[in-house]
Short mmCIF file of C-alpha atoms in Angstrom, two decimals:
data_model
loop_
_atom_site.label_atom_id
_atom_site.label_comp_id
_atom_site.label_asym_id
_atom_site.label_seq_id
_atom_site.Cartn_x
_atom_site.Cartn_y
_atom_site.Cartn_z
CA MET A 10 26.36 -32.11 3.91
CA GLY A 11 25.57 -35.30 2.09
CA SER A 12 26.92 -36.31 -1.27
CA GLY A 13 25.36 -34.93 -4.44
CA VAL A 14 22.36 -36.66 -5.99
CA LEU A 15 23.01 -37.51 -9.62
CA HIS A 16 20.11 -37.04 -12.02
CA GLY A 17 18.99 -40.38 -13.44
CA GLY A 18 20.50 -42.47 -10.63
CA HIS A 19 24.13 -42.59 -11.83
CA ALA A 20 26.74 -43.09 -9.15
CA ARG A 21 29.42 -40.54 -8.39
CA CYS A 22 32.13 -42.82 -9.77
CA ASP A 23 30.30 -43.09 -13.10
CA ARG A 24 30.09 -39.32 -13.31
CA ALA A 25 33.79 -38.96 -12.55
CA GLY A 26 34.66 -41.49 -15.22
CA LYS A 27 32.48 -39.69 -17.77
CA LEU A 28 34.12 -36.36 -16.94
CA GLU A 29 37.60 -37.80 -17.29
CA GLU A 30 36.67 -39.33 -20.65
CA ARG A 31 35.39 -35.96 -21.91
CA ARG A 32 38.52 -34.21 -20.65
CA HIS A 33 40.68 -36.68 -22.52
CA ASP A 34 38.83 -36.08 -25.82
CA MET A 35 38.81 -32.27 -25.60
CA PRO A 36 41.65 -29.72 -25.81
CA PRO A 37 43.08 -28.41 -22.52
CA ALA A 38 41.12 -25.68 -20.76
CA ALA A 39 38.15 -26.25 -23.08
CA PHE A 40 35.83 -28.27 -20.88
CA THR A 41 33.10 -26.10 -19.34
CA VAL A 42 30.12 -26.86 -17.14
CA TRP A 43 27.25 -24.57 -16.21
CA ALA A 44 25.88 -24.33 -12.68
CA GLY A 45 22.39 -22.90 -12.29
CA VAL A 46 21.28 -21.79 -8.84
CA ASP A 47 17.63 -21.30 -7.94
CA VAL A 48 18.14 -18.84 -5.10
CA GLY A 49 16.00 -19.04 -1.98
CA LYS A 50 15.92 -17.34 1.37
CA THR A 51 16.88 -20.37 3.46
CA HIS A 52 17.98 -22.89 0.81
CA HIS A 53 19.27 -22.92 -2.77
CA TRP A 54 18.86 -25.60 -5.40
CA VAL A 55 21.94 -26.12 -7.58
CA GLU A 56 22.14 -28.01 -10.85
CA VAL A 57 25.25 -28.48 -12.97
CA VAL A 58 25.07 -29.44 -16.66
CA ASP A 59 27.79 -30.14 -19.20
CA GLY A 60 28.10 -29.01 -22.81
CA ASP A 61 25.56 -31.61 -23.97
CA GLY A 62 22.99 -30.55 -21.40
CA THR A 63 23.52 -33.68 -19.30
CA THR A 64 22.88 -33.13 -15.61
CA LEU A 65 25.97 -33.84 -13.54
CA LEU A 66 24.77 -32.66 -10.17
CA SER A 67 21.43 -31.60 -8.71
CA ARG A 68 21.12 -30.79 -5.04
CA ARG A 69 19.48 -28.62 -2.41
CA ILE A 70 21.87 -26.78 -0.11
CA LEU A 71 21.44 -24.59 2.94
CA ASN A 72 22.08 -20.86 2.57
CA GLY A 73 25.09 -20.98 4.88
CA GLN A 74 28.80 -20.41 4.46
CA ALA A 75 29.94 -23.95 5.26
CA GLU A 76 27.47 -25.55 2.85
CA ILE A 77 28.20 -23.10 0.03
CA ASP A 78 31.95 -23.49 0.50
CA GLU A 79 31.56 -27.26 0.30
CA LEU A 80 29.51 -26.91 -2.87
CA ILE A 81 32.16 -24.72 -4.53
CA VAL A 82 34.90 -27.18 -3.58
CA GLU A 83 32.86 -29.98 -5.15
CA VAL A 84 31.77 -28.20 -8.34
CA VAL A 85 34.98 -26.37 -9.33
CA PRO A 86 37.03 -29.56 -9.99
CA LEU A 87 34.35 -30.88 -12.36
CA ALA A 88 35.66 -28.86 -15.30
CA ASP A 89 38.34 -26.47 -16.42
CA ARG A 90 35.79 -23.68 -16.22
CA VAL A 91 32.53 -23.36 -14.30
CA GLN A 92 29.99 -20.76 -15.38
CA TRP A 93 27.57 -19.95 -12.58
CA ALA A 94 24.15 -18.37 -13.04
CA VAL A 95 21.59 -17.12 -10.51
CA ASP A 96 18.02 -15.87 -10.83
CA ILE A 97 18.12 -13.36 -7.96
CA VAL A 98 20.66 -10.64 -7.28
CA GLY A 99 19.76 -9.31 -3.87
CA ALA A 100 19.61 -10.15 -0.19
CA PRO A 101 18.92 -13.93 -0.54
CA SER A 102 21.95 -14.40 -2.84
CA ALA A 103 24.35 -12.03 -1.06
CA LEU A 104 26.28 -14.75 0.78
CA LEU A 105 26.40 -17.01 -2.27
CA LEU A 106 27.69 -14.25 -4.56
CA ALA A 107 30.29 -13.14 -2.02
CA LEU A 108 31.69 -16.66 -1.60
CA LEU A 109 31.73 -17.25 -5.37
CA ALA A 110 33.58 -13.96 -5.88
CA GLN A 111 36.05 -14.92 -3.17
CA ALA A 112 36.66 -18.20 -5.01
CA GLY A 113 37.28 -16.32 -8.28
CA GLN A 114 34.12 -17.64 -9.97
CA GLN A 115 32.22 -15.66 -12.57
CA VAL A 116 28.45 -15.38 -12.09
CA ARG A 117 25.81 -14.38 -14.61
CA TYR A 118 22.29 -13.17 -13.97
CA ALA A 119 19.26 -14.86 -15.51
CA SER A 120 16.29 -12.67 -14.60
CA GLY A 121 13.00 -14.12 -13.50
CA ARG A 122 11.40 -13.01 -16.77
CA VAL A 123 14.04 -14.86 -18.81
CA VAL A 124 13.75 -18.00 -16.69
CA SER A 125 9.94 -17.94 -16.98
CA VAL A 126 10.10 -17.69 -20.76
CA MET A 127 12.78 -20.37 -21.05
CA SER A 128 10.92 -22.80 -18.78
CA SER A 129 8.14 -23.07 -21.36
CA ALA A 130 10.61 -24.71 -23.75
CA PHE A 131 11.02 -27.72 -21.43
CA THR A 132 8.53 -30.54 -20.99
CA GLY A 133 6.10 -30.56 -18.12
CA GLU A 134 3.98 -27.84 -16.58
CA GLY A 135 5.08 -28.41 -13.00
CA LYS A 136 7.27 -25.94 -11.18
CA THR A 137 9.88 -27.11 -8.71
CA ASP A 138 13.16 -25.73 -7.42
CA ALA A 139 15.02 -28.50 -9.21
CA LYS A 140 13.38 -27.63 -12.53
CA ASP A 141 14.06 -23.93 -12.05
CA ALA A 142 17.72 -24.63 -11.35
CA HIS A 143 17.86 -26.81 -14.48
CA VAL A 144 16.30 -24.04 -16.58
CA ILE A 145 18.77 -21.50 -15.19
CA ALA A 146 21.72 -23.76 -15.99
CA GLU A 147 20.44 -24.46 -19.50
CA THR A 148 19.77 -20.77 -20.07
CA ALA A 149 23.35 -19.95 -19.13
CA ARG A 150 24.61 -22.71 -21.43
CA LEU A 151 22.53 -21.66 -24.43
CA ARG A 152 22.63 -17.91 -23.97
CA ARG A 153 26.12 -16.47 -23.67
CA ASP A 154 24.86 -12.86 -23.45
CA LEU A 155 23.59 -12.97 -19.88
CA THR A 156 24.74 -10.07 -17.73
CA VAL A 157 27.79 -10.70 -15.58
CA VAL A 158 27.11 -10.02 -11.91
CA ASP A 159 29.63 -7.45 -10.73
CA GLN A 160 30.34 -7.79 -7.04
CA MET A 161 29.78 -4.45 -5.34
CA THR A 162 32.57 -2.89 -3.33
CA ASP A 163 32.01 -2.02 0.31
CA LEU A 164 31.46 1.63 -0.64
CA ALA A 165 28.87 0.82 -3.31
CA ARG A 166 27.14 -1.65 -1.01
CA ASN A 167 26.99 0.94 1.77
CA LEU A 168 25.46 3.46 -0.62
CA ALA A 169 22.88 0.90 -1.76
CA VAL A 170 21.91 0.06 1.82
CA LEU A 171 21.71 3.71 2.88
CA THR A 172 19.64 4.85 -0.12
CA ALA A 173 17.26 1.90 0.29
CA HIS A 174 16.89 2.69 3.99
CA ARG A 175 16.17 6.33 3.21
CA ALA A 176 13.52 5.30 0.68
CA ASP A 177 11.85 3.17 3.37
CA LEU A 178 11.89 6.07 5.85
CA VAL A 179 10.41 8.45 3.28
CA ALA A 180 7.69 5.91 2.45
CA ASP A 181 6.88 5.57 6.16
CA ARG A 182 6.66 9.36 6.45
CA VAL A 183 4.29 9.62 3.48
CA ARG A 184 2.05 6.92 4.93
CA GLY A 185 2.06 8.66 8.31
CA ILE A 186 1.17 12.04 6.82
CA ASN A 187 -1.64 10.55 4.71
CA ARG A 188 -3.09 8.71 7.69
CA LEU A 189 -2.81 11.82 9.88
CA ARG A 190 -4.66 13.96 7.35
CA ASP A 191 -7.38 11.39 6.94
CA LEU A 192 -7.99 11.23 10.68
CA MET A 193 -7.91 15.01 11.07
CA THR A 194 -10.46 15.41 8.29
CA SER A 195 -12.81 13.11 10.19
CA VAL A 196 -12.78 15.19 13.41
CA PHE A 197 -11.20 18.59 12.68
CA PRO A 198 -11.44 19.35 8.92
CA ALA A 199 -10.90 23.09 9.35
CA LEU A 200 -7.42 22.63 10.80
CA GLU A 201 -6.46 20.04 8.19
CA ARG A 202 -7.59 22.44 5.47
CA GLU A 203 -5.41 25.23 6.87
CA PHE A 204 -2.25 23.17 6.31
CA ASP A 205 -3.39 21.17 3.28
CA CYS A 206 -0.86 22.58 0.78
CA ALA A 207 2.22 22.08 2.94
CA PHE A 208 2.06 20.19 6.21
CA CYS A 209 5.17 21.91 7.58
CA LYS A 210 7.14 21.13 10.69
CA GLY A 211 5.28 23.81 12.63
CA ALA A 212 1.93 22.20 11.86
CA LEU A 213 3.26 18.80 12.93
CA VAL A 214 4.55 20.24 16.19
CA LEU A 215 1.16 21.84 16.75
CA VAL A 216 -0.94 18.71 16.23
CA SER A 217 1.52 16.56 18.20
CA GLU A 218 -0.01 18.22 21.30
CA TYR A 219 -3.19 20.07 20.28
CA ALA A 220 -5.49 18.34 17.81
CA THR A 221 -9.00 19.32 18.97
CA PRO A 222 -10.87 22.64 18.56
CA ASP A 223 -11.80 23.03 22.22
CA ARG A 224 -8.20 22.70 23.46
CA LEU A 225 -6.98 25.28 20.95
CA ARG A 226 -9.76 27.72 21.90
CA ARG A 227 -8.96 27.36 25.61
CA LEU A 228 -5.24 27.91 25.00
CA GLY A 229 -5.69 31.04 22.86
CA ARG A 230 -3.41 32.72 20.32
CA THR A 231 -0.92 34.26 22.72
CA ARG A 232 -0.14 31.18 24.77
CA LEU A 233 -0.15 28.94 21.68
CA ALA A 234 2.33 31.24 19.93
CA ALA A 235 4.57 31.22 23.01
CA TRP A 236 4.37 27.43 23.20
CA LEU A 237 5.38 27.10 19.54
CA ARG A 238 8.20 29.62 19.96
CA THR A 239 9.78 27.60 22.79
CA ARG A 240 9.89 24.66 20.36
CA HIS A 241 11.73 26.73 17.74
CA VAL A 242 8.90 26.76 15.20
CA ARG A 243 9.31 29.24 12.36
CA GLY A 244 6.36 31.55 11.80
CA TYR A 245 4.91 30.56 15.15
CA ALA A 246 2.62 33.61 15.31
CA GLN A 247 1.03 32.91 11.92
CA ILE A 248 0.60 29.21 12.69
CA ALA A 249 -1.02 30.00 16.04
CA ASP A 250 -3.38 32.51 14.44
CA ARG A 251 -4.46 30.08 11.71
CA ALA A 252 -4.98 27.25 14.20
CA VAL A 253 -7.10 29.27 16.64
CA THR A 254 -9.12 30.70 13.74
CA ALA A 255 -9.84 27.16 12.52
CA ALA A 256 -10.81 26.13 16.06
CA GLY A 257 -13.25 29.04 16.26
CA ALA A 258 -15.03 27.76 13.15
CA GLN A 259 -15.94 24.39 14.74
CA HIS A 260 -17.79 24.00 18.06
CA VAL A 261 -19.47 20.64 17.57
CA VAL A 262 -17.83 17.56 19.07
CA LEU A 263 -17.70 14.77 16.48
CA PRO A 264 -18.00 11.08 17.43
CA GLY A 265 -14.68 9.51 18.36
CA GLN A 266 -12.96 12.88 18.56
CA ASP A 267 -10.88 12.25 21.69
CA ILE A 268 -9.56 8.85 20.58
CA THR A 269 -8.84 10.14 17.09
CA ALA A 270 -7.05 13.21 18.45
CA GLY A 271 -4.79 10.97 20.53
CA ILE A 272 -3.86 8.94 17.45
CA VAL A 273 -3.25 12.15 15.48
CA CYS A 274 -0.85 13.39 18.16
CA GLU A 275 0.96 10.04 18.10
CA LEU A 276 1.25 10.07 14.32
CA ALA A 277 2.55 13.64 14.30
CA ALA A 278 5.21 12.75 16.86
CA SER A 279 6.28 9.72 14.82
CA VAL A 280 6.53 11.82 11.64
CA LEU A 281 8.70 14.37 13.46
CA ALA A 282 10.94 11.53 14.65
CA LEU A 283 11.15 10.23 11.07
CA ASP A 284 12.23 13.69 9.91
CA VAL A 285 15.16 13.55 12.32
CA ARG A 286 16.11 10.06 11.16
CA ILE A 287 15.89 11.05 7.48
CA LYS A 288 18.10 14.07 8.15
CA ASP A 289 20.71 11.85 9.83
CA VAL A 290 20.61 9.33 6.96
CA ASN A 291 21.00 12.16 4.43
CA ALA A 292 24.14 13.31 6.22
CA GLN A 293 25.47 9.75 6.28
CA ILE A 294 24.74 9.30 2.56
CA ALA A 295 26.51 12.56 1.72
CA ALA A 296 29.57 11.63 3.79
CA THR A 297 29.76 8.15 2.24
CA PHE A 298 29.17 9.44 -1.28
CA GLU A 299 32.03 11.94 -1.01
CA LEU A 300 34.45 9.04 -0.54
CA HIS A 301 33.71 7.72 -4.05
CA PRO A 302 36.26 8.75 -6.72
CA GLN A 303 33.47 9.67 -9.17
CA ALA A 304 31.47 11.75 -6.69
CA ALA A 305 32.89 15.17 -7.63
CA ILE A 306 32.22 14.60 -11.33
CA ILE A 307 28.66 13.40 -10.77
CA VAL A 308 27.56 16.25 -8.50
CA SER A 309 29.06 18.81 -10.89
CA MET A 310 26.26 17.91 -13.31
CA PRO A 311 23.18 20.14 -12.82
CA GLY A 312 20.36 18.16 -11.26
CA PHE A 313 22.58 15.79 -9.30
CA GLY A 314 23.09 16.01 -5.55
CA PRO A 315 24.52 13.59 -2.99
CA PHE A 316 21.35 11.49 -2.77
CA LEU A 317 20.75 11.12 -6.52
CA GLY A 318 24.47 10.59 -7.05
CA ALA A 319 24.51 7.85 -4.43
CA SER A 320 21.41 6.29 -5.99
CA LEU A 321 23.13 6.36 -9.38
CA LEU A 322 26.21 4.56 -8.08
CA ALA A 323 24.07 2.04 -6.20
CA ALA A 324 22.07 1.25 -9.35
CA ALA A 325 24.89 1.28 -11.94
CA GLY A 326 28.08 0.57 -10.02
CA ASP A 327 31.21 1.82 -11.76
CA LEU A 328 29.90 4.04 -14.56
CA ARG A 329 33.23 3.88 -16.38
CA ALA A 330 32.66 0.16 -16.95
CA PHE A 331 30.08 0.94 -19.66
CA PRO A 332 31.85 0.89 -23.06
CA THR A 333 29.80 3.75 -24.48
CA ALA A 334 27.15 6.21 -23.42
CA GLY A 335 24.67 4.19 -25.46
CA HIS A 336 25.28 1.14 -23.25
CA LEU A 337 24.58 3.22 -20.17
CA ALA A 338 21.43 4.67 -21.74
CA ALA A 339 20.27 1.19 -22.77
CA ALA A 340 20.76 -0.06 -19.22
CA ALA A 341 18.49 2.76 -18.06
CA GLY A 342 15.84 1.95 -20.67
CA LEU A 343 16.31 5.25 -22.51
CA VAL A 344 17.12 3.68 -25.88
CA PRO A 345 14.05 2.58 -27.89
CA VAL A 346 14.06 -0.90 -29.41
CA PRO A 347 12.65 -1.77 -32.86
CA ASN A 348 9.50 -3.80 -33.33
CA ASP A 349 9.53 -4.39 -37.09
CA SER A 350 7.67 -7.06 -39.00
CA GLY A 351 7.25 -7.51 -42.75
CA ARG A 352 6.72 -4.16 -44.43
CA ARG A 353 6.43 -2.41 -41.10
CA SER A 354 9.74 -0.78 -40.20
CA GLY A 355 10.91 2.02 -37.98
CA ASN A 356 8.44 1.04 -35.26
CA LEU A 357 10.19 1.80 -31.98
CA HIS A 358 8.92 1.18 -28.46
CA LYS A 359 10.07 1.31 -24.88
CA PRO A 360 12.24 -1.65 -23.87
CA ARG A 361 10.96 -4.13 -21.33
CA ARG A 362 14.24 -5.16 -19.74
CA TYR A 363 16.12 -2.33 -18.09
CA SER A 364 17.07 -1.04 -14.65
CA ARG A 365 14.09 0.79 -13.17
CA PRO A 366 16.16 2.46 -10.41
CA LEU A 367 18.68 3.69 -12.98
CA ARG A 368 15.96 5.10 -15.21
CA TYR A 369 14.34 6.83 -12.23
CA VAL A 370 17.64 8.50 -11.27
CA PHE A 371 18.27 9.89 -14.75
CA TYR A 372 14.66 10.98 -15.18
CA LEU A 373 14.53 12.76 -11.81
CA SER A 374 17.89 14.47 -12.33
CA ALA A 375 16.79 15.70 -15.78
CA GLN A 376 13.51 16.99 -14.39
CA THR A 377 15.38 18.83 -11.63
CA ALA A 378 17.91 20.32 -14.05
CA MET A 379 15.31 21.61 -16.51
CA MET A 380 13.61 23.67 -13.79
CA ARG A 381 16.51 26.14 -13.70
CA PRO A 382 17.60 28.46 -16.51
CA GLY A 383 20.40 27.06 -18.62
CA PRO A 384 21.13 24.60 -21.43
CA ASN A 385 19.02 21.86 -19.83
CA ARG A 386 15.91 24.02 -19.72
CA ASP A 387 16.58 25.34 -23.24
CA TYR A 388 16.75 21.78 -24.60
CA TYR A 389 13.57 20.82 -22.73
CA LEU A 390 11.68 23.83 -24.09
CA LYS A 391 12.90 23.07 -27.61
CA LYS A 392 11.41 19.59 -27.36
CA ARG A 393 8.14 20.98 -26.04
CA GLU A 394 7.95 23.43 -28.95
CA ARG A 395 8.24 20.48 -31.32
CA GLY A 396 5.11 18.92 -29.86
CA ARG A 397 6.61 16.57 -27.29
CA THR A 398 4.78 15.98 -24.02
CA HIS A 399 6.42 16.82 -20.70
CA THR A 400 7.44 13.20 -20.09
CA GLN A 401 8.83 12.78 -23.60
CA ALA A 402 10.82 15.99 -23.33
CA VAL A 403 12.30 15.00 -19.97
CA ILE A 404 13.23 11.54 -21.28
CA ALA A 405 14.94 13.13 -24.31
CA LEU A 406 16.84 15.44 -21.97
CA ALA A 407 17.83 12.52 -19.75
CA ARG A 408 19.21 10.66 -22.76
CA ARG A 409 21.25 13.69 -23.81
CA ARG A 410 22.58 14.18 -20.30
CA ILE A 411 23.86 10.59 -20.25
CA ASP A 412 26.15 11.43 -23.18
CA VAL A 413 27.53 14.39 -21.23
CA LEU A 414 27.97 12.45 -17.99
CA TRP A 415 29.70 9.54 -19.70
CA ALA A 416 32.08 11.92 -21.48
CA LEU A 417 32.91 13.62 -18.19
CA LEU A 418 33.68 10.29 -16.55
CA ARG A 419 35.76 9.20 -19.54
CA ASP A 420 37.83 12.39 -19.49
CA GLU A 421 37.79 12.64 -15.68
CA ARG A 422 36.82 16.29 -15.64
CA ILE A 423 34.23 18.44 -13.90
CA PHE A 424 31.15 19.74 -15.73
CA THR A 425 31.31 23.32 -16.96
CA ALA A 426 28.70 25.31 -18.84
CA THR A 427 31.31 26.21 -21.48
CA PRO A 428 32.36 23.32 -23.79
CA PRO A 429 36.06 22.33 -23.55
CA ALA A 430 36.78 23.40 -27.14
CA LEU A 431 35.55 26.92 -26.43
CA GLU A 432 37.53 27.02 -23.20
CA LYS A 433 40.76 26.21 -25.04
CA ALA A 434 40.01 28.77 -27.74
CA ALA A 435 39.45 31.46 -25.15
#
C-alpha cells in the first residue's frame, strides 16, 4: 500500500503538524475525526475530515484484510476518536465492518438516500468515489443521529444467510412453476387446467415423466396409478384419473409438442429437487433458530414460526436493544410521521425510511395470526367494522402486536392468552 494522498497537495508532515497543533489547543480526548467510506465490491474509497471539514486523508484501498488493517492503523492515531461511516451494510462491506469491529471502532450507516440528498449541498454535479466518500464523511460529521451499525453475531449472521438462501430457493421455485405452466398451456392446456388451483407434488411427479396426451392415453389409468403409487404420491388414483381424462380430451398434436414436453419434464424435476432443498433449509433454519435465547419467546406469539422468527432476528438483531416498543415499530415503518405545514396539522403519512424486511415480517405474522380465532382476529374484525381496509387493519394489528412482543422480551416470559394480572388474581 502506498502512502495516503492528501487533498490539496499537503505533505504528510504538514498534516501531522496540523494535527498536533489542534491536539495542543483542545482538551484531552476531545479531538475527533470522521472517516467516510464509499463501499465497493473490489475497492473502497476512504476520506477522513476533521471538525472543520478539512480533508486529512483521501485514498482508494483494496477490499482486502491487509489493506484495511493498514488503513485502520494509519487512521486511528490521527485523533482521540475516529467516527467511521459507510454507505452500504451488506456483502461488499462485510470484511471492512468485521475488521473495524475487531479494532473497537464504531461505525455508522449513511444510507444511499441520505448520501444522495446530501451530495446536492456540495458544489459540482460530477459523481466520483472520492466525492461520495467526502459526502459520507461530512454527513457523519454534521449529522450525529446516523444509525450505529451493530455487528451481527455468528448466530444472527447464520440466520440471515439461511433465510436469504431460502428466499432465493422459493423464488426459483415460483419461476419454475410459472414457466412450466406457461409451456404446458401451449401444448397440453387440459392437463394444466386440471391442476391449476394447486400444482401439488403428485402433479409435478406426473409431468416429470408424462407431459403429452398420447403417452398418457397409451399408459392408461391403471398403470399410471401404479406408477404414481410406487413413487409415494398421495391420491395417486385421483391424479391418474384426472390426467387420463384430460388426455382423452385432446387428440391433436400441437407444433413443438415433443420439445416442449421434454422441457416441461425437466422443469418439473428441477422443482421437485428445489422442494427437497427448501425442506432441508427449513430444518436447518429451525435448528439454528432454536439456539437463540429469544427464540422461545418469539415463537410463543401467535403467527410466528421458526422461519418468521429467524427472519425477525435477521432483520432486527437483538430486539431487547430497542428502548421502547415505539422504537421497534418505527424501525419497521409502522409509526406514521407528520407532514404539517402552516394551518395544516395532523396530516400523517407512511414513513420513507424504514426496514422493509422488518415490516414484512410483522405484517405477515399479523396476517397469519388474524386467520385463527382469538384476540388477534377479534382486533382485526373490530378495525374492519370501523371502516378500515384489510391492509389497514392488518397494519394496525401488527403495530399492536409489537407492543406485546416487546413487553414479553422485556419481562422474559412466554406469551399466554390470559394477561399476567388476571393470572395472578386467579
